[in-house]
Coordinates of C-alpha atoms in Angstrom, one line a residue:
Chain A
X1 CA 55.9 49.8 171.5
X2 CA 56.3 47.1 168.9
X3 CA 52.7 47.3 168.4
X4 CA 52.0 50.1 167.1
X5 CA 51.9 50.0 163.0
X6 CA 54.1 52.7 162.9
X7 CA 57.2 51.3 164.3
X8 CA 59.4 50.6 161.2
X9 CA 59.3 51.5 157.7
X10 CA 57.9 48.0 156.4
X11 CA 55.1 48.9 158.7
X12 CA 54.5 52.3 157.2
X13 CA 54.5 51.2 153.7
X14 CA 52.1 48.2 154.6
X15 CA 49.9 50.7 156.4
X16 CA 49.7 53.2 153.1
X17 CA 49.4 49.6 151.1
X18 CA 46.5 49.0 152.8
X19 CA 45.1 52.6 152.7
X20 CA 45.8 53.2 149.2
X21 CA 44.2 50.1 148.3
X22 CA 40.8 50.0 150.4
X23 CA 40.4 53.7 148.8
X24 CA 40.8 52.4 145.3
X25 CA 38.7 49.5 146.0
X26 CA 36.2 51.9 147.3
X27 CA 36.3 54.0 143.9
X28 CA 35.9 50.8 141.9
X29 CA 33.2 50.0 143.9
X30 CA 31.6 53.1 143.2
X31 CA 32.2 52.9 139.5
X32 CA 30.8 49.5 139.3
X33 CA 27.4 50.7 139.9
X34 CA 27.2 54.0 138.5
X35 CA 29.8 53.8 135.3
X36 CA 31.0 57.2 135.7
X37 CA 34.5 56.4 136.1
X38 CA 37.1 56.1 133.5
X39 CA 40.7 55.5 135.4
X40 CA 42.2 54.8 132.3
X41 CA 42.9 58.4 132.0
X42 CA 45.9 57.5 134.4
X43 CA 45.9 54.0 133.9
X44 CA 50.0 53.1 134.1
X45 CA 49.8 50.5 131.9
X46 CA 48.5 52.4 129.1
X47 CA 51.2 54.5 127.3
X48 CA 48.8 58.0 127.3
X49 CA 47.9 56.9 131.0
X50 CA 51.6 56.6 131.9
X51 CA 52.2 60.1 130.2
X52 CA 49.5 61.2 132.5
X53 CA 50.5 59.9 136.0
X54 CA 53.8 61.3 135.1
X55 CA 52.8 64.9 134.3
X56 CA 50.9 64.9 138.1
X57 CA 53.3 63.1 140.2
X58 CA 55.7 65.5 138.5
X59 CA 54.4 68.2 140.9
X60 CA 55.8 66.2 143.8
X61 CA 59.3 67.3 143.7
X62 CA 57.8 71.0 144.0
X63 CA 55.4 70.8 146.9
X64 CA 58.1 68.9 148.8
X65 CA 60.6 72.1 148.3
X66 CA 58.1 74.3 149.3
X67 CA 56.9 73.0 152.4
X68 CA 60.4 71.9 153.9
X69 CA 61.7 75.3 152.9
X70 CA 58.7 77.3 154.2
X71 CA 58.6 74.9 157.2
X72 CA 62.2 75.7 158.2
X73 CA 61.8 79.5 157.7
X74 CA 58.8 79.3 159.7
X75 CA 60.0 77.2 162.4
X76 CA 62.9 80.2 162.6
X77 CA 60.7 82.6 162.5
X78 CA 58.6 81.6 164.8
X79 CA 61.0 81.6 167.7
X80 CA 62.2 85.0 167.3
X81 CA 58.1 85.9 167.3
X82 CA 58.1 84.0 170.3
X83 CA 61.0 85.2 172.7
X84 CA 59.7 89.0 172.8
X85 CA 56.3 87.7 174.3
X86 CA 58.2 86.4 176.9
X87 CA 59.9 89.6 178.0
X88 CA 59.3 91.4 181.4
X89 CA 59.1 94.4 178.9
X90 CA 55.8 95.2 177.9
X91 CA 56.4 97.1 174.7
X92 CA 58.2 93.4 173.9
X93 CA 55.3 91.4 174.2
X94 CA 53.1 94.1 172.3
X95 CA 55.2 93.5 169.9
X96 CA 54.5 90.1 169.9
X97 CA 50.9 90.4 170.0
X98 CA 50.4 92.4 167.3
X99 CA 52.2 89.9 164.8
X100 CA 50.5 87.2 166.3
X101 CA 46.5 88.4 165.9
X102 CA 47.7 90.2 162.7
X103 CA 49.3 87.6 160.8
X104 CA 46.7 85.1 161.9
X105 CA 44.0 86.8 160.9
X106 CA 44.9 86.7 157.6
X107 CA 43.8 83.9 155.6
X108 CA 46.5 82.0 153.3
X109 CA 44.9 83.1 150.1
X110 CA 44.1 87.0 150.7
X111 CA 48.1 87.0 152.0
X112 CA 49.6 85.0 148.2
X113 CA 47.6 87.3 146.1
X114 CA 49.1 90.2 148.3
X115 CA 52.7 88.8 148.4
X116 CA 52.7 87.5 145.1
X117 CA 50.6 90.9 143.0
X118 CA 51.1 93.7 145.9
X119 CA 54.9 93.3 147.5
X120 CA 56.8 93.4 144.1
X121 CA 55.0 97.2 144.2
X122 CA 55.9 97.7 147.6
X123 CA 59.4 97.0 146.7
X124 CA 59.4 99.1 143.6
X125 CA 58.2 102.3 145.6
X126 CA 61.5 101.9 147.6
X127 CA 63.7 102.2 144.6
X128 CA 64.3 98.3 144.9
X129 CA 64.0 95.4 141.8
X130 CA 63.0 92.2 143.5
X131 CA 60.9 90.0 141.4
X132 CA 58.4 87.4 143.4
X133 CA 58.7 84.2 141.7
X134 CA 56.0 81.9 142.3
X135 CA 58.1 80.0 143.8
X136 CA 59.5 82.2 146.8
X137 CA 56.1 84.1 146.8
X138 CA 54.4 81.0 147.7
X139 CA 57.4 79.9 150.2
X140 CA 57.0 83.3 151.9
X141 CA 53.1 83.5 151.9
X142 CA 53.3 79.9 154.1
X143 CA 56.2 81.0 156.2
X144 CA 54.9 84.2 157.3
X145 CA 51.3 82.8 157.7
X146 CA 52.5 79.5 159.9
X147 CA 54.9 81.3 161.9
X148 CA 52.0 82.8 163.7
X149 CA 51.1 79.3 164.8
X150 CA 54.6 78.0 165.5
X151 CA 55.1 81.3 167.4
X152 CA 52.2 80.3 170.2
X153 CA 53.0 76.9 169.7
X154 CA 56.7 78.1 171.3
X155 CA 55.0 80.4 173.8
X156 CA 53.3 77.0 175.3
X157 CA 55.8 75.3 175.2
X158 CA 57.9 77.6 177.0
X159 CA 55.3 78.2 179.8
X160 CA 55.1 74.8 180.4
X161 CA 58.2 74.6 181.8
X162 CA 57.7 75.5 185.5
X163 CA 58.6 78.9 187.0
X164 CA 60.9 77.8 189.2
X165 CA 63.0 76.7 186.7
X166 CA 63.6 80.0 185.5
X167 CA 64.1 81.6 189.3
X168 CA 66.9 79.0 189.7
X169 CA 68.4 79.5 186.8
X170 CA 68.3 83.2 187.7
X171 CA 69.7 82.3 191.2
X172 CA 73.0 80.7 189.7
X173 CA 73.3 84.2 187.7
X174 CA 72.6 83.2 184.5
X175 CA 71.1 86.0 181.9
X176 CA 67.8 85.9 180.7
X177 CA 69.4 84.7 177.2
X178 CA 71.4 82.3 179.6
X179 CA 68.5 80.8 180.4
X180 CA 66.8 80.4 177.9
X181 CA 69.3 78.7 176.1
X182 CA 70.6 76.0 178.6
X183 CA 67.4 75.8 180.5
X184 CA 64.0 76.6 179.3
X185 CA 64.3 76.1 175.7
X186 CA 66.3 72.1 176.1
X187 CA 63.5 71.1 177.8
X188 CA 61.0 72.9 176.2
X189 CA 61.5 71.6 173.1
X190 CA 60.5 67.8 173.9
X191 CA 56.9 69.6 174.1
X192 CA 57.2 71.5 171.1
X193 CA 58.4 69.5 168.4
X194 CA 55.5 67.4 168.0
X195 CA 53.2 69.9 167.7
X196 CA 55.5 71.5 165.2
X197 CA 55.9 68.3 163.2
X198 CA 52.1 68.9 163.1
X199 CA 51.7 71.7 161.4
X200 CA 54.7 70.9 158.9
X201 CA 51.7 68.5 157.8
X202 CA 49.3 71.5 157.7
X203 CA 51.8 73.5 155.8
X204 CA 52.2 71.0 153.5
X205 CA 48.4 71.0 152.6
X206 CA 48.3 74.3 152.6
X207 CA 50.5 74.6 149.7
X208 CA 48.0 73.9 147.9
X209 CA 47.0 77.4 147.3
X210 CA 50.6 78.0 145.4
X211 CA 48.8 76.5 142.5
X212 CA 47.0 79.6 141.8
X213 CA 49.4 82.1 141.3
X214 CA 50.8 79.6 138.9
X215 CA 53.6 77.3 141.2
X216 CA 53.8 74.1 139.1
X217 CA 52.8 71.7 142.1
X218 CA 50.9 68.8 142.8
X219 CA 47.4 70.5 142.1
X220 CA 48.5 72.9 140.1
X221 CA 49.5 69.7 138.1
X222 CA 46.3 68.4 138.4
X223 CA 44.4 71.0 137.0
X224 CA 46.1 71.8 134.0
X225 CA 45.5 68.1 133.0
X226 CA 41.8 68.3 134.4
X227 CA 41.5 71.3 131.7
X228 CA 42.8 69.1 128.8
X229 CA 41.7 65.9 129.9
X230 CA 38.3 66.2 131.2
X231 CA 38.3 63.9 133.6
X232 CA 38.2 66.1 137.3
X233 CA 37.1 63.0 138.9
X234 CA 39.9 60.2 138.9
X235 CA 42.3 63.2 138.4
X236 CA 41.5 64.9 141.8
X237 CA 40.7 61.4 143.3
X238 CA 44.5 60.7 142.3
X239 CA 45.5 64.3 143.8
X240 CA 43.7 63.3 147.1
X241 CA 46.0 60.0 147.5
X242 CA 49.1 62.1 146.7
X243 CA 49.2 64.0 149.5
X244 CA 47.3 61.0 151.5
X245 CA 51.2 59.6 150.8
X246 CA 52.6 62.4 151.7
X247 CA 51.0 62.7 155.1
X248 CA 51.0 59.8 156.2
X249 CA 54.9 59.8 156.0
X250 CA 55.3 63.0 157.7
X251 CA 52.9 61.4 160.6
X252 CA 54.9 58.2 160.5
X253 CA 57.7 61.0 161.6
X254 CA 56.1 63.1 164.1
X255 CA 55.0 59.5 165.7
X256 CA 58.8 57.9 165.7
X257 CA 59.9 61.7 167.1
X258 CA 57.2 61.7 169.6
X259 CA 58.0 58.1 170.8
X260 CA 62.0 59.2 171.0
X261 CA 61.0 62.0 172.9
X262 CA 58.9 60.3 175.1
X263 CA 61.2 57.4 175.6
X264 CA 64.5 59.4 177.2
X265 CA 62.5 61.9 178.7
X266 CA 63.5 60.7 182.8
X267 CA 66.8 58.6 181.8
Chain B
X1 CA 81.8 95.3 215.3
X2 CA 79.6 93.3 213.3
X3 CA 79.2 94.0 209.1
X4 CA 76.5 94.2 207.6
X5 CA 75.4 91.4 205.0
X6 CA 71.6 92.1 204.4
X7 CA 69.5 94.9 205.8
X8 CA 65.7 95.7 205.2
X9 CA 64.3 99.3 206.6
X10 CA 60.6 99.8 206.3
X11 CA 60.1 97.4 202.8
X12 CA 56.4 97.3 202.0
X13 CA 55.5 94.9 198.9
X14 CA 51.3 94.7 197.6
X15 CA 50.3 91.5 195.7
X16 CA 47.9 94.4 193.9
X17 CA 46.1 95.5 196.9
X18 CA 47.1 93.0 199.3
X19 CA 49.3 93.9 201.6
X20 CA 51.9 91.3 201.8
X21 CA 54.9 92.5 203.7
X22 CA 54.2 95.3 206.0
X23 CA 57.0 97.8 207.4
X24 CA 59.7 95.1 207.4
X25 CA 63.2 95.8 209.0
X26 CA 65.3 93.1 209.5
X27 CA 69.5 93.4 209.8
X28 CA 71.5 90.2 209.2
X29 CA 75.4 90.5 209.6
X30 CA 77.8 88.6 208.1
X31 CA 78.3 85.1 209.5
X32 CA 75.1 85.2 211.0
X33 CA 72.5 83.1 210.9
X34 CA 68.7 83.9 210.9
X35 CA 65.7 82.1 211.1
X36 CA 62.1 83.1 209.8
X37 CA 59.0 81.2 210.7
X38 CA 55.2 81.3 211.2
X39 CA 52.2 80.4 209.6
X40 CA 51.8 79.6 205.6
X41 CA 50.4 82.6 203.8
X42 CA 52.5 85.0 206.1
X43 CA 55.0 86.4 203.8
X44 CA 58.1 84.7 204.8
X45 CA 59.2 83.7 201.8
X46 CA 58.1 86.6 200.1
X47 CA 60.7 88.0 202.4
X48 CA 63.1 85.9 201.3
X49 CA 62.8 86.3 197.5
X50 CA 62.7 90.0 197.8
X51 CA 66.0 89.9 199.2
X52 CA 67.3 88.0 195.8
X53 CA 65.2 90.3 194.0
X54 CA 62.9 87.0 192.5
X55 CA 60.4 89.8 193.1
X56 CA 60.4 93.6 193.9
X57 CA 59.0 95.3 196.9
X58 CA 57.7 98.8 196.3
X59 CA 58.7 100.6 199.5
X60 CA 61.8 100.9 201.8
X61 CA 65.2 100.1 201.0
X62 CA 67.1 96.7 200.4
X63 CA 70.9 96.7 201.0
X64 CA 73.2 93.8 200.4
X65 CA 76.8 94.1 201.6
X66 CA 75.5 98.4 201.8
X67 CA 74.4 98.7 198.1
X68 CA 71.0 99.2 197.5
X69 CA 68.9 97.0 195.3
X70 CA 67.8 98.7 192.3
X71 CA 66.2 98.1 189.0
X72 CA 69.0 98.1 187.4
X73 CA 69.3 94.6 185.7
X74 CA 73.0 94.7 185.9
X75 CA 72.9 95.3 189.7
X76 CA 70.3 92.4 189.4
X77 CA 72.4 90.0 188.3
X78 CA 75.2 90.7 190.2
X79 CA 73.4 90.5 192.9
X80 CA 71.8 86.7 192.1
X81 CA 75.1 85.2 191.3
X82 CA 76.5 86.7 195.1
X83 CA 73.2 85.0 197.1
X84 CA 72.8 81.4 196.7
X85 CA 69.2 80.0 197.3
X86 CA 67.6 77.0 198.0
X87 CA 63.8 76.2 196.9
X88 CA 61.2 73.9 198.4
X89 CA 60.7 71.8 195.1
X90 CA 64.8 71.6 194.6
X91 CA 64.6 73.4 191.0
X92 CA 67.3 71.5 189.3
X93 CA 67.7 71.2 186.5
X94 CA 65.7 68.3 185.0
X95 CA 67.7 67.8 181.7
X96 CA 71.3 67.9 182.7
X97 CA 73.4 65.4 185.1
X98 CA 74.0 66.3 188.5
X99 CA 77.7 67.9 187.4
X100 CA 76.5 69.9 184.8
X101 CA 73.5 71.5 187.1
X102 CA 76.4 72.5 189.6
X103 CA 79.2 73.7 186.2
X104 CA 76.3 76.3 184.3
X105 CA 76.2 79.1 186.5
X106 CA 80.0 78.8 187.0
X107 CA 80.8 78.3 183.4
X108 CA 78.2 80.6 182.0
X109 CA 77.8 83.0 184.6
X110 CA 81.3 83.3 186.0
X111 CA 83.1 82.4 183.1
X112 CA 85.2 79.5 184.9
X113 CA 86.7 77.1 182.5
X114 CA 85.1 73.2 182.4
X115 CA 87.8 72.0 184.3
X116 CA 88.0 74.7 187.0
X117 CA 84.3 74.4 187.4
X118 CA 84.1 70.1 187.7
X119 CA 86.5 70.5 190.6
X120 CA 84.6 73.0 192.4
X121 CA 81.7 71.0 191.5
X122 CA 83.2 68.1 192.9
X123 CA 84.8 69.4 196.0
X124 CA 81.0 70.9 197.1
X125 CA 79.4 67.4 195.9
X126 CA 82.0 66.2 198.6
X127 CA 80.8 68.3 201.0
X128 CA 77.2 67.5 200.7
X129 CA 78.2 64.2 200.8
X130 CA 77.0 62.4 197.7
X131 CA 80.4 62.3 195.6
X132 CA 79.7 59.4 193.8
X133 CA 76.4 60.8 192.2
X134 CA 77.8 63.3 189.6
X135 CA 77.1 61.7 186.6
X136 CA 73.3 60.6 187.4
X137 CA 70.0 62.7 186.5
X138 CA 67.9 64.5 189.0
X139 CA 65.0 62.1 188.7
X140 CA 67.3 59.2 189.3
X141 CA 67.5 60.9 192.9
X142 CA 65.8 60.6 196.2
X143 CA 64.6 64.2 197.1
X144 CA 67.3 64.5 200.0
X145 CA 69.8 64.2 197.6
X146 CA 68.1 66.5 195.0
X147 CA 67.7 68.6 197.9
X148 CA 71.2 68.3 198.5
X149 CA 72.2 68.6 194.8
X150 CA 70.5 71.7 194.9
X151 CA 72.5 73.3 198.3
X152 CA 75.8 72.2 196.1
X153 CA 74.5 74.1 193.1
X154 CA 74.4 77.3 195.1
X155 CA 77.6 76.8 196.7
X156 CA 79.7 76.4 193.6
X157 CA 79.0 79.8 193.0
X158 CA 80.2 80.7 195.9
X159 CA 77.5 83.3 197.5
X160 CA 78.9 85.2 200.1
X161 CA 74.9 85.0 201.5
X162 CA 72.6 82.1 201.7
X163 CA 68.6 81.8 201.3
X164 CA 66.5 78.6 202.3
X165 CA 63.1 79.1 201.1
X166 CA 61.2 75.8 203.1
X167 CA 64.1 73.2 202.1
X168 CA 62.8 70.2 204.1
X169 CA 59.1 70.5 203.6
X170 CA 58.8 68.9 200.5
X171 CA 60.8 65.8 201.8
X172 CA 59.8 62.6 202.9
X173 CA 60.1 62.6 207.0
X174 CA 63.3 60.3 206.8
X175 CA 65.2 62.9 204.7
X176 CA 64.9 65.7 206.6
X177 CA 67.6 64.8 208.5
X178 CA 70.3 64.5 205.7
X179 CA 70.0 67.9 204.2
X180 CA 69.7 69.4 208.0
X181 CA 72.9 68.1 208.8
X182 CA 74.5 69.5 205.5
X183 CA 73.2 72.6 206.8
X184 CA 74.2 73.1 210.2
X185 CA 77.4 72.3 208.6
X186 CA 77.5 74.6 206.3
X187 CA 76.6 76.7 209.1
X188 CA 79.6 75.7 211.2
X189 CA 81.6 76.9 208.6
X190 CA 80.4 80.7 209.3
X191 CA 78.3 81.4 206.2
X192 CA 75.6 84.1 206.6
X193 CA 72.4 82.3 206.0
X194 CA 68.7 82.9 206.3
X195 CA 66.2 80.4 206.4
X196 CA 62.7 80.0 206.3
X197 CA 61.7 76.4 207.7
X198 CA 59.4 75.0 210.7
X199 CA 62.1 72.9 211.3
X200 CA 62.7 74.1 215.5
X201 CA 65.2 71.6 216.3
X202 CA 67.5 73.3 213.3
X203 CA 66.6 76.9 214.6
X204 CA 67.6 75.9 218.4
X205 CA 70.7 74.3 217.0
X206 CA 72.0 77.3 214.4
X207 CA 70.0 80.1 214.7
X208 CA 71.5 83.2 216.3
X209 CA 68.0 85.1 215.8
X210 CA 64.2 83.7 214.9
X211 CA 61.5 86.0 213.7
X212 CA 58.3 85.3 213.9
X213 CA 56.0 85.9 210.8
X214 CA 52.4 86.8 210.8
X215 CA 50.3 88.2 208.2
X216 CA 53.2 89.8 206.6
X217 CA 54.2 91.5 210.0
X218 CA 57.6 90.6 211.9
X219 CA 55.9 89.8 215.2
X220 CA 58.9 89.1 217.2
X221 CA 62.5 89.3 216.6
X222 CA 64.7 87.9 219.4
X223 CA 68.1 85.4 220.1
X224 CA 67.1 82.0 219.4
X225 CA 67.5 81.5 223.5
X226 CA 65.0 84.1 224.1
X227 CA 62.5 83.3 221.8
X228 CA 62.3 79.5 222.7
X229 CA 61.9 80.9 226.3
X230 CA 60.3 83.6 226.6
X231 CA 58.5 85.1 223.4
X232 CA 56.4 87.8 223.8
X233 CA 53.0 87.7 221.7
X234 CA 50.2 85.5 222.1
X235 CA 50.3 84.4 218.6
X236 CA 53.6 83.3 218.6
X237 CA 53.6 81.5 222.1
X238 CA 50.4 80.0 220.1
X239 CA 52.2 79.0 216.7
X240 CA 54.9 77.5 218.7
X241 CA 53.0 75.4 220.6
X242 CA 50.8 74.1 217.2
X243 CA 54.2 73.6 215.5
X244 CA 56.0 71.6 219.0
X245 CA 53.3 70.1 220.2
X246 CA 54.0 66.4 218.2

C-alpha cells in the first residue's frame, strides 16, 4: 500500500511538514488582517522567544511518561476487567459490570481531584503513609478511567471470535484458561490492538487534565507562561500543534500496526 | 455381551420454553456405530452436543462409559478430552498450522511432550491422508481437508467415542467423498461413533442403527437394514423419500 502517506517515516514527517505549516500559514493569515498576533513571544530566533519555546516543549518529556505508563497499566488492567465478563459465572460478570458502568461514569476530572485530594485520606484512615504525587495521581486517574474502555474494547474483541472456536477448543480438552490463552485471545487480538492504539491517543489528550493538580506537562507548561507572558493566544495555538505532533505519530503507529495486522492475517 | 459407551434415559432439554429434546433414550455400545437423521430444526445435533456436554439438558440421565454427566467441571473436562467431535464449519483453529491444531490439546490438555505429540499428530495426519500438509494454515486448505484436519484433531486425543455433528454439509459436492471415506475407515477400525449427516449412502454402508429425528422426538430407532426397508412412521417413510429421491 505504497500509497498511502503513511508508509514510511519520510512520509510521516512530510505529512506533519505540511500540516504544521498550512496551520501556521493559516495564523499568519489571520494576523495579517487583524494585528492581534504577536509570535514573537516564541519566536526561536529571538533569545527570550527561544527561552520560551523551551520552557513549553519542556512539558513533553512528562506527558509522554504519563500516557505510555498509564497506557500500559490500563491496557493490563483492562484485561483482567475483561476476563470475568466472560465467565459462565454470573456473580463474575456482575463483577464486571459494576466496574465497567461505575468507572465510566466518572468523568476524568471529578476522579484526579478525588485520587489526587481524597485517596491519600483514604489511605491514612487505614493506618497507611502513601503520598499521591502528581505524578502517579495523574497516571492512576487515566489508568483507572481508560481501563473501562479497554475492558469493553477486550470484551468485543473476544466475542468476535466465533463460538465454535471456543466449543472446539473445549472438545480437545482444553481449560477455559487453556483456551483463552492459545485460542481466543491470539486471534483476538488482531481486532483489538487497533482500537487500543486508539485510545492510547485519547489517553494521551486526556492528560491534559494532570495539569491542574499541578503535573508539569505540556499545558500545564503553557499556562504558567500564559500567566507571565500574556500572550494565551500563540501560546495555546503552540500547545494545539504539540500534541497535533504527537498524535499524529501515534496514528502513523496504529496505521503501520493495523496494515501488519491486516497483511498476515490468512498467510 | 455388548458395553456400554453412551446411554441417554428420558433426557429432556428447553431452549426457555421450547421443548427441544423430548423423552430421549438412546444406548450406544462400544464399537458401535449410530446414525441420527431427519429434518433441520429437529434436535439432532442438540442430541449430539448434550452428549459432550457443549450444552446441558435439564432432565434424565447421561452416562458415558456408566458415569453420569454432572456439573461438575472436572467431570466436564474429563469427559471432553475422552469424546472427540467433529463440527459442520470444521472449527480449527485459524491461527496455527495444521500440526499445531492437532499437538494443543495433546500438549496442553494431556500433557504429552512436543515430540510425542508431532508423531501422533503425524501418524493420524497419515491416516486421514494428507501427510504432506502439516506445516500449512487452515485457510490455505480446501474444506475436505480442513474437514479432514479437523477428524485428525480429534483423533490425536485419542477419544474412546466419536461425534459428527453434519461433517459433509458444509462441503462442496466433490468433497464429500474424501472425508466419507476417512470415515468409514475410521469406522472399520471399530471406533464407537455417532453421527448426525443426511449422507444415506454412509448410513447404509456403516451404520449398525439410524434414528430418525422429528421435532425433538426419536421417531424410529431400528438396524440400518430395517430402517431402509421397512420403517415404520409416515414421516419418516416421507423424509426418506425427500432426502433419496435425487
Amino acid at each position: 500500500m505504497s500509497h498511502l502517506p503513511w508508509s514510511n517515516l519520510a512520509a510521516l514527517v512530510q505529512m506533519m511538514k505540511k500540516t504544521c505549516l498550512s496551520l501556521i500559514v493559516l495564523l499568519g493569515l489571520t494576523g495579517c488582517s487583524g494585528n492581534i498576533w504577536g509570535w514573537y513571544i516564541v519566536d526561536p530566533t529571538t533569545p527570550a522567544g527561544w527561552v520560551n519555546v523551551k520552557f513549553l516543549v519542556s512539558g513533553m518529556w512528562s506527558t509522554i511518561q504519563i500516557s505510555v505508563i498509564a497506557a500500559v497499566i490500563s491496557i493490563t488492567l483492562g484485561l483482567v476487567v475483561a476476563l470475568p465478563g466472560q465467565s459462565a459465572k454470573r456473580g463474575w460478570r456482575i463483577v464486571n459490570r459494576v466496574y465497567v458502568e461505575l468507572v465510566r461514569s466518572i468523568p476524568l476530572l471529578p476522579m484526579l481531584f478525588w485520587v489526587f485530594y481524597g485517596l491519600p485520606l483514604i489511605f491514612k484512615s487505614m493506618g497507611l503513609n502513601i503520598p499521591i504525587d502528581p505524578f502517579w495521581g495523574a497516571i492512576i486517574t487515566l489508568a483507572v478511567s481508560d481501563s473501562a474502555f479497554t475492558a469493553e474494547i477486550y470484551r468485543s474483541g473476544i466475542q468476535s471470535i466465533a463460538r465454535g472456536q471456543a466449543e472446539a477448543a473445549q472438545t480437545v480438552g482444553l481449560t477455559y484458561a487453556q483456551s483463552m490463552r492459545y485460542v481466543i485471545l491470539p486471534q483476538a487480538i488482531r481486532r483489538i490492538l487497533p482500537p487500543l492504539a486508539n485510545q492510547f491517543i485519547y489517553i494521551v489528550k486526556m492528560s491534559a487534565f494532570a495539569s491542574v493538580i499541578g503535573m508539569q506537562e505540556l499545558t500545564r507548561r503553557a499556562n504558567e507562561l500564559v500567566v507571565t507572558e500574556y500572550r494565551p493566544l500563540e501560546i495555546y495555538s503552540l500547545l494545539i500543534v504539540e500534541y497535533l505532533i504527537l498524535v499524529l505519530i501515534i496514528s502513523a503507529g496504529v496505521r503501520w500496526l493495523e496494515r501488519r495486522m491486516g497483511s498476515d492475517e490468512r498467510q | 455381551m455388548h458395553k456400554t459407551a453412551i446411554e441417554l434415559v428420558d433426557v429432556n432439554k428447553w431452549y426457555g420454553t421450547f421443548h427441544v429434546l423430548k423423552n430421549i433414550n438412546l444406548t450406544v455400545n462400544v464399537g458401535e456405530k449410530v446414525v441420527i437423521c431427519g429434518p433441520s430444526g429437529s434436535g439432532k445435533s442438540t442430541v449430539v452436543r448434550c452428549i459432550n456436554r457443549l450444552e446441558e439438558h435439564q432432565e434424565g440421565r447421561i452416562l458415558l462409559d456408566g458415569h453420569e454427566l454432572t456439573n461438575d467441571p472436572k467431570s466436564i473436562a474429563s469427559i471432553q478430552g475422552e469424546i472427540g467431535m467433529v463440527f459442520q464449519q470444521f472449527n480449527l483453529f485459524p491461527h496455527l498450522s495444521v500440526l499445531e491444531n492437532l499437538i494443543l490439546g495433546p500438549m496442553k490438555a494431556r500433557g504429552q511432550s512436543r515430540a510425542e505429540a508431532v508423531e501422533k499428530a503425524r501418524h493420524y495426519l497419515d491416516r486421514v491422508r494428507i501427510p504432506d500438509q502439516a506445516d500449512k494454515m487452515p485457510a490455505q486448505l480446501s474444506g475436505g481437508q480442513q474437514q479432514r484436519v479437523a477428524i485428525a484433531r480429534s483423533l490425536c486425543m485419542e477419544p474412546k467415542v466419536m461425534l459428527f455433528d453434519e461433517p459433509t454439509s458444509a462441503l462442496d459436492p466433490e468433497m464429500i467423498s474424501e472425508v466419507l471415506d476417512v470415515m468409514v475407515e475410521l469406522a472399520l477400525d471399530g471406533m464407537t461413533m455417532v453421527v448426525v449427516t443426511h449422507e444415506m449412502g454412509f448410513a447404509r454402508k456403516v451404520a449398525d442403527k439410524v434414528l430418525f429425528m422429528d421435532q425433538g422426538e426419536i421417531v424410529e430407532q431400528d438396524s440400518t437394514d430395517e430402517f431402509f426397508s421397512n420403517p415404520k412412521s409416515e414421516r419418516c417413510r416421507t423424509f426418506l423419500g425427500q432426502i433419496l429421491q435425487h
